[in-house]
């Protein structure tokens, strides 16, 4: 199983936010933002910060997808 953050990027577009805006609002490092951009695993702490900043749940920002194996 792989993770996809496409939902997160759609939320940012809907709210007219850039990735830098999210990084500032959630207090994320550039390393964490890079991992999100590459659909890599991040800690639940990072997901929690994003959800708090955007007032949403993890279901709203991510989904698990089949990795084709």
Coordinates of C-alpha atoms in Angstrom, one line a residue:
X1 CA 0.0 0.0 0.0
X2 CA 1.2 3.5 -0.9
X3 CA -0.1 6.8 0.3
X4 CA -1.3 9.7 -1.8
X5 CA -1.7 13.3 -0.7
X6 CA -3.6 14.5 -3.8
X7 CA -6.6 15.4 -1.6
X8 CA -4.3 17.7 0.4
X9 CA -3.2 19.5 -2.8
X10 CA -6.8 19.9 -3.9
X11 CA -7.7 21.5 -0.5
X12 CA -4.8 24.0 -0.9
X13 CA -6.1 24.9 -4.4
X14 CA -9.6 25.3 -3.1
X15 CA -8.4 27.6 -0.4
X16 CA -6.1 29.5 -2.7
X17 CA -3.0 28.5 -0.6
X18 CA 0.5 27.6 -1.7
X19 CA 2.7 24.9 -0.2
X20 CA 4.7 27.6 1.5
X21 CA 1.5 28.9 3.1
X22 CA 0.7 25.4 4.5
X23 CA 4.3 25.0 5.7
X24 CA 4.1 28.3 7.7
X25 CA 0.6 27.6 9.0
X26 CA 1.4 24.1 10.2
X27 CA 4.9 24.8 11.3
X28 CA 6.4 22.1 9.0
X29 CA 10.0 21.8 7.8
X30 CA 11.0 21.9 4.2
X31 CA 12.0 18.3 4.5
X32 CA 8.5 17.3 5.6
X33 CA 7.0 19.3 2.7
X34 CA 9.4 17.5 0.3
X35 CA 8.3 14.1 1.6
X36 CA 4.6 15.1 1.2
X37 CA 5.3 16.3 -2.4
X38 CA 6.8 12.9 -3.2
X39 CA 3.9 11.0 -1.6
X40 CA 6.3 9.5 0.9
X41 CA 5.4 8.4 4.5
X42 CA 5.4 11.1 7.1
X43 CA 4.8 10.9 10.9
X44 CA 1.4 11.2 12.5
X45 CA 2.7 14.3 14.2
X46 CA 3.0 16.0 10.8
X47 CA -0.4 14.8 9.7
X48 CA -1.8 16.2 12.9
X49 CA -0.2 19.6 12.4
X50 CA -1.7 19.8 8.9
X51 CA -5.1 18.8 10.1
X52 CA -5.1 21.3 12.8
X53 CA -3.9 24.1 10.5
X54 CA -6.5 23.3 7.8
X55 CA -9.3 22.2 10.3
X56 CA -9.8 18.9 8.7
X57 CA -9.2 15.1 9.3
X58 CA -6.6 12.8 7.8
X59 CA -9.3 11.3 5.6
X60 CA -9.6 14.8 4.0
X61 CA -5.9 15.0 3.1
X62 CA -4.7 11.6 2.3
X63 CA -5.7 8.1 1.0
X64 CA -4.1 4.8 0.6
X65 CA -3.7 3.4 -2.9
X66 CA -2.6 0.1 -4.3
X67 CA 1.1 0.2 -5.3
X68 CA 0.5 -2.4 -8.0
X69 CA 2.4 -5.3 -6.4

